C-alpha positions as CSV (number, residue, x, y, z in Angstrom):
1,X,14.7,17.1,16.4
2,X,12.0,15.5,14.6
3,X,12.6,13.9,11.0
4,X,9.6,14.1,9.0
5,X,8.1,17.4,10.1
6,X,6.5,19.8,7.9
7,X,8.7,21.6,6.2
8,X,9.6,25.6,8.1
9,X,8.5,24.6,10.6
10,X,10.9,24.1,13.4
11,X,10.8,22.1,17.0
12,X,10.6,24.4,19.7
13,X,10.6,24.2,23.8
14,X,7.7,24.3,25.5
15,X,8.4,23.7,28.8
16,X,11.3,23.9,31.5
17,X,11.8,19.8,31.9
18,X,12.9,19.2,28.3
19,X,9.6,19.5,27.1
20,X,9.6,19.9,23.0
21,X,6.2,20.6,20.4
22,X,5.7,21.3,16.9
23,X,2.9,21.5,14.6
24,X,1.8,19.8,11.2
25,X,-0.6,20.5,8.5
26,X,-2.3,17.1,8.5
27,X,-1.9,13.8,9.7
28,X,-2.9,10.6,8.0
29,X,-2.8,6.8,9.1
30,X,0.5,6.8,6.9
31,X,1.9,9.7,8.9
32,X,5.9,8.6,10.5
33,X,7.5,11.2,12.2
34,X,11.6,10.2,13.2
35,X,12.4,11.5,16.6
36,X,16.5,12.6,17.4
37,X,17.4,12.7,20.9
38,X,20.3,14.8,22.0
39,X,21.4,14.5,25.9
40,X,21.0,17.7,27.2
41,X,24.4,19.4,28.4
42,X,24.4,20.3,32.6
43,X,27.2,22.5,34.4
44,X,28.5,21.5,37.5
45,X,30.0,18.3,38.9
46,X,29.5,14.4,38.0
47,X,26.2,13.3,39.7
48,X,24.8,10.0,40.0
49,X,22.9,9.2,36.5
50,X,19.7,6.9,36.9
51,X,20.0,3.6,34.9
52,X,16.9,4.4,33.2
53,X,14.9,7.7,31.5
54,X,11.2,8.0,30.6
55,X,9.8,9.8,27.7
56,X,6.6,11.0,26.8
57,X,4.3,11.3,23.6
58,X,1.4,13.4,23.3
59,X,0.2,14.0,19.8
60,X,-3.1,15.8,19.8
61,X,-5.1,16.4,16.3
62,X,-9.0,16.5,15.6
63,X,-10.4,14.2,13.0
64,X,-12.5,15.5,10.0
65,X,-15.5,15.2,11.3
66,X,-14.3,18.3,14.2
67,X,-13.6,15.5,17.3
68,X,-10.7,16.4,19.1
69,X,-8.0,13.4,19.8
70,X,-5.5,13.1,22.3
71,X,-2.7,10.2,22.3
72,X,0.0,9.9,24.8
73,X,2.7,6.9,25.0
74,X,4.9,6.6,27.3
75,X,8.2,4.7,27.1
76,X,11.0,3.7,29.8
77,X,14.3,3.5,28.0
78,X,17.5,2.5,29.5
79,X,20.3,4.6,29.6
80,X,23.9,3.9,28.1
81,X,27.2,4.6,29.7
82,X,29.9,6.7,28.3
83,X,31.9,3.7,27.5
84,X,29.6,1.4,25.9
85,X,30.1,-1.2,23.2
86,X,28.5,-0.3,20.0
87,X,28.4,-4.4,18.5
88,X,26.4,-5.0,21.9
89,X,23.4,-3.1,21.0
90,X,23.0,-4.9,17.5
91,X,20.8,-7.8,19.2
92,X,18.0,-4.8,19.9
93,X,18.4,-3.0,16.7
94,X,15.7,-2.7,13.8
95,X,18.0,-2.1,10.7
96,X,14.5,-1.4,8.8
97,X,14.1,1.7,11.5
98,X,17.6,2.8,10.7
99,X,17.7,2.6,7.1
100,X,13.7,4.9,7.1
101,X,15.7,7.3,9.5
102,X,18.5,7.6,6.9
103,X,16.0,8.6,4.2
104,X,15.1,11.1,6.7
105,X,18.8,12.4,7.2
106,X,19.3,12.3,3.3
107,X,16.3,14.8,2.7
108,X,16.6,17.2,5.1
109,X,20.2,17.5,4.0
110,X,19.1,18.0,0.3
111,X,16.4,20.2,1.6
112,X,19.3,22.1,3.2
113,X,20.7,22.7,-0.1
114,X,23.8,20.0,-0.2
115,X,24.8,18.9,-3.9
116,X,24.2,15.6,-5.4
117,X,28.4,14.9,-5.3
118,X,28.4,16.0,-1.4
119,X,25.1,14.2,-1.0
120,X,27.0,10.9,-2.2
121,X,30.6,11.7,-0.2
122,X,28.2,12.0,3.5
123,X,26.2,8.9,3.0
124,X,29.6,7.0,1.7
125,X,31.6,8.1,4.4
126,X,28.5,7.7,7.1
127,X,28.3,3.5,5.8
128,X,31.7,2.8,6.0
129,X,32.3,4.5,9.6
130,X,29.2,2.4,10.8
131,X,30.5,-0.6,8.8
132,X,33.5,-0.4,10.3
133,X,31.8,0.1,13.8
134,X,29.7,-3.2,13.4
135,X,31.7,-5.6,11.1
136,X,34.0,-8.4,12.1
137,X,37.3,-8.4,10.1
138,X,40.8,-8.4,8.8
139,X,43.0,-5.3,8.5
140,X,43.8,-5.7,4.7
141,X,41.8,-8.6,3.5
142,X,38.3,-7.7,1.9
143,X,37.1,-11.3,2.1
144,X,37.2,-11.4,5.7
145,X,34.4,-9.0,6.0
146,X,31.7,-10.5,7.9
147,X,28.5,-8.5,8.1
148,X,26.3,-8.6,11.3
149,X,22.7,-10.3,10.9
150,X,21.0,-7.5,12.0
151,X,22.5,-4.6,9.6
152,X,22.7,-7.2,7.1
153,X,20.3,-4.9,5.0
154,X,21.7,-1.5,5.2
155,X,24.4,-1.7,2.5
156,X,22.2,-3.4,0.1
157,X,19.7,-0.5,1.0
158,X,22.6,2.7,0.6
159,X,23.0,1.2,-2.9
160,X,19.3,2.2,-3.7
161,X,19.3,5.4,-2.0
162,X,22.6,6.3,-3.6
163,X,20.2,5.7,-7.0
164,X,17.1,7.5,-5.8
165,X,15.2,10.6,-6.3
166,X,16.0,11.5,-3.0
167,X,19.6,12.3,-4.1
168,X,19.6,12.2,-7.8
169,X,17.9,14.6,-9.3
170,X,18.6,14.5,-13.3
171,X,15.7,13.9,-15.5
172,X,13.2,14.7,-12.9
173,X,11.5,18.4,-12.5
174,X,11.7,20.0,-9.8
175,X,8.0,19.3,-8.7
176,X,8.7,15.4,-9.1
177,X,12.0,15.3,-6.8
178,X,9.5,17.6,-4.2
179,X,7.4,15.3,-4.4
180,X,9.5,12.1,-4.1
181,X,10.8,13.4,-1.2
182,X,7.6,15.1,0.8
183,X,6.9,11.0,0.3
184,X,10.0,10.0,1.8
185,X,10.1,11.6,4.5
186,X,6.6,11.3,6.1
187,X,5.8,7.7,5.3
188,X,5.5,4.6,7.5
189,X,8.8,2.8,7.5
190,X,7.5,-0.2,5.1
191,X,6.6,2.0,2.9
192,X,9.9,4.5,3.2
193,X,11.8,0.9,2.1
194,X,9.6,0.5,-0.7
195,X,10.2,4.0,-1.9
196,X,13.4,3.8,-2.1
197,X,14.0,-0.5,-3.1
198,X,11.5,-1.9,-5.1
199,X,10.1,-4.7,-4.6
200,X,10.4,-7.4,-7.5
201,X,8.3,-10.8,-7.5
202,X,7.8,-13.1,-10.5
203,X,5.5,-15.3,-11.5
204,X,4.9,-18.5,-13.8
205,X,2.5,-20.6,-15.5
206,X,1.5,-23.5,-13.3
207,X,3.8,-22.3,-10.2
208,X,1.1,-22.2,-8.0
209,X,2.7,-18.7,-6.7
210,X,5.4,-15.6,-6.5
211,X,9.1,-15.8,-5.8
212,X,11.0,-12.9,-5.0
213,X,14.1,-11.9,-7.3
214,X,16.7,-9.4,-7.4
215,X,16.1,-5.7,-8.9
216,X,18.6,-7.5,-11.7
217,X,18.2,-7.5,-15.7
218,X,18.9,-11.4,-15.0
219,X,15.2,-11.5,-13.4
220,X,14.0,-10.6,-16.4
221,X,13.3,-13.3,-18.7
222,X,10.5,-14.5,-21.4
223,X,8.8,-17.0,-19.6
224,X,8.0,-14.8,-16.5
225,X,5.5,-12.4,-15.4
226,X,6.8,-9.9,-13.1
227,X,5.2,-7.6,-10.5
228,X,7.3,-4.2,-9.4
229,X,6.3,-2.5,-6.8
230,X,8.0,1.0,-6.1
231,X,4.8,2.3,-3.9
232,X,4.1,5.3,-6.5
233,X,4.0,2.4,-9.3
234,X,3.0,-1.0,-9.8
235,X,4.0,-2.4,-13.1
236,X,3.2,-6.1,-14.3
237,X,4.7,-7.0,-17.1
238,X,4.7,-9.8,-19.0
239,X,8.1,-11.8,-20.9
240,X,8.0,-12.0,-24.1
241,X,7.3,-15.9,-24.5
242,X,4.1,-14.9,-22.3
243,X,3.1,-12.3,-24.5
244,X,3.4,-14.1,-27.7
245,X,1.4,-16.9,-26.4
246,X,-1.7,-14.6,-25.3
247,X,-1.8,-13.4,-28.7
248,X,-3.3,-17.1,-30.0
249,X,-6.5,-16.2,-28.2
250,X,-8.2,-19.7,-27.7
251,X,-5.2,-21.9,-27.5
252,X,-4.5,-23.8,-23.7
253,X,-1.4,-21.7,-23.4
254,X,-3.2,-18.3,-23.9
255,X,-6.4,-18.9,-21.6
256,X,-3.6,-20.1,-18.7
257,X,-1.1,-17.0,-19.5
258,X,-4.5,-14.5,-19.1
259,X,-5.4,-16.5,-15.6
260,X,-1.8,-15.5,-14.6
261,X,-2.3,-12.2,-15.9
262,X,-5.6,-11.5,-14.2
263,X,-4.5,-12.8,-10.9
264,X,-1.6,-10.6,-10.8
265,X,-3.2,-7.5,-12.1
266,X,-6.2,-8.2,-9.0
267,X,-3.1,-8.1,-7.0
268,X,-1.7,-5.2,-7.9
269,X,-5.0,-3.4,-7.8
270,X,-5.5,-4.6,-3.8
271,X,-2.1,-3.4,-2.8
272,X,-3.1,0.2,-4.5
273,X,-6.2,0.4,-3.1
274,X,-4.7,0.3,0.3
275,X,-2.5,2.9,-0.6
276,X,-2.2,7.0,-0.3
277,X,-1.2,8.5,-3.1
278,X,-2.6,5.8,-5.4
279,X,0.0,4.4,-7.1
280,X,0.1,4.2,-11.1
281,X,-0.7,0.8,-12.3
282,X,1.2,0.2,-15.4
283,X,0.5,-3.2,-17.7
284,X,3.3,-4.1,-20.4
285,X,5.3,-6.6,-22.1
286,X,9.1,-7.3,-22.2
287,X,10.4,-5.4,-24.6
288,X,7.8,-2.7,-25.0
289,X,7.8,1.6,-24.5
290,X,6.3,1.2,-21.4
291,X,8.5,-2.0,-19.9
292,X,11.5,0.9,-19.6
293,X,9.1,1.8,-15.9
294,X,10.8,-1.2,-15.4
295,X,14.1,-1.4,-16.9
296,X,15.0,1.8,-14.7
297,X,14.8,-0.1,-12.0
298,X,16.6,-3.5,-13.2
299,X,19.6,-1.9,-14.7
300,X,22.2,0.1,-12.2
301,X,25.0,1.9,-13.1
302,X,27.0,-0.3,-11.2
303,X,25.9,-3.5,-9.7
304,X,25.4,-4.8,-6.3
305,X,28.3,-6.6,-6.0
306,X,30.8,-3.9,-7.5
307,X,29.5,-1.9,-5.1
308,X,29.8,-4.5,-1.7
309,X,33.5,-4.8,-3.2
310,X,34.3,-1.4,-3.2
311,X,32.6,-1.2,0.6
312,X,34.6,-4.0,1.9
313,X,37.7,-2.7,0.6
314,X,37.0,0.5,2.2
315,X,36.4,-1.3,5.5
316,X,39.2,-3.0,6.2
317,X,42.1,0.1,4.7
């Protein structure tokens, strides 16, 4: 099956040696499509398997200007035994692959009609089986939960979808939550991330640069400029200490706070420029009407580490 496909319009066989095709409405440099493959089922008796199966990509589309393209890949993947270890394919995995893929999964089942609360239950259940699966531990004791390097991310990321558009739906119109999640499921995988978890960098007078900081209301504070990036919007907004300075026009500390300002508001015009939609560049201060673009983001129901507690605790029952 491919994740990411047009919506009605469904995968079908082409050919008599697994051979699959399906067709989309346009295709853009942003375009991602998330491939499933299911082992096809054969009668008969046990036969020698090959250690190794090729597949084939051929995506054909013509540009705007009428040329006709044609792009094939071919890959050479090996093939996994019945009895295989599931911790010894974690040095090979790409958690940032798995967690765009799980968008995927989360929006076709919302686009199959599954509620919010059964939304929640399936992507609950389907991190602590895989947490479970991957983590080192001890039966009864949450603190010995040890979480692999290489799906270090996901949990962190489930927290975020679990907040999203792409399964909460209150106090967004239908058109929005269509939209949020035509988005999700057809972007690049950076940009799937960034959908889903912000991005959150702050900046200071004289720092010479950007650190990044938690989506936390303790990364807010009034000597820092911060920069949110949630790919449909970029918000800079000032702290108040920054925002009371600029208003002495003339003074050292105002000419220094508007350098800061400018800088990061150049920044956030480059990183929209390069992007399709174009996201909404919002400018504010700490405190204002417009700074709640950014206390949505900042201030979760439940924190992170409420959250990791309750996940460990369901790991090791």
């Amino acid at each position: 099956g491919a994740a990411g496909e047009p919506e009605g319009l469904s995968v079908r066989e082409c050919g008599g040696a697994r051979s699959f095709a399906w067709d989309g409405g346009s295709l853009s440099p942003h375009t991602c499509v998330g491939l499933t493959l299911t082992p096809a089922k054969k009668g008969g008796g046990a036969s020698v398997m090959p250690q190794h199966q090729l597949l084939q990509l051929s995506a054909r589309y013509s540009t705007a200007g009428g040329r006709r393209v044609r792009r094939v890949t071919t890959l050479r993947l090996p093939r996994l035994t019945q009895s295989y270890d599931a911790k010894s394919l974690l040095p090979a995995l790409d958690q940032q692959a798995v967690a765009a893929l799980l968008v995927r999964q989360a929006v076709a089942k919302a686009n199959s009609g599954a509620s919010a609360p059964e939304m929640l239950r399936w992507i609950d259940r389907l991190l602590i089986k895989t947490m479970k699966t991957l983590c080192a531990y001890s039966k009864g004791d949450p603190g010995s939960v040890a979480l692999p390097p290489a799906a270090g991310i996901v949990p962190g990321f489930v927290f975020h979808l679990r907040r999203s558009p792409v399964l909460r739906t209150s106090g967004a119109s239908p058109d929005r939550t269509t939209f949020f999640r035509l988005l999700a499921s057809t972007l690049d995988t950076f940009s799937s991330l960034l959908l889903v978890q912000p991005t959150l960098r702050g900046f200071r007078v004289g720092s010479g640069g950007s650190a990044p900081l938690p989506l936390e209301p303790t990364s807010v504070t009034p000597d820092r400029l911060l920069l949110l990036d949630s790919f449909t919007q970029l918000v800079v907004c000032k702290g108040g200490a920054l925002a009371l300075a600029a208003r002495s026009p003339g003074s050292p500390p105002a000419e220094e706070v508007q350098q800061l300002t400018d800088a990061v508001a150049a920044e956030a015009a480059a990183l929209g420029a390069a992007r399709f939609p174009a996201p909404l560049l919002i400018e504010c201060e700490q405190g204002s009407s417009k700074a709640r673009y950014l206390a949505q983001k900042v201030n979760p129901d439940v924190p992170l580490s409420a959250f990791l507690q309750g996940l460990y605790r369901a790991i090791v029952e």
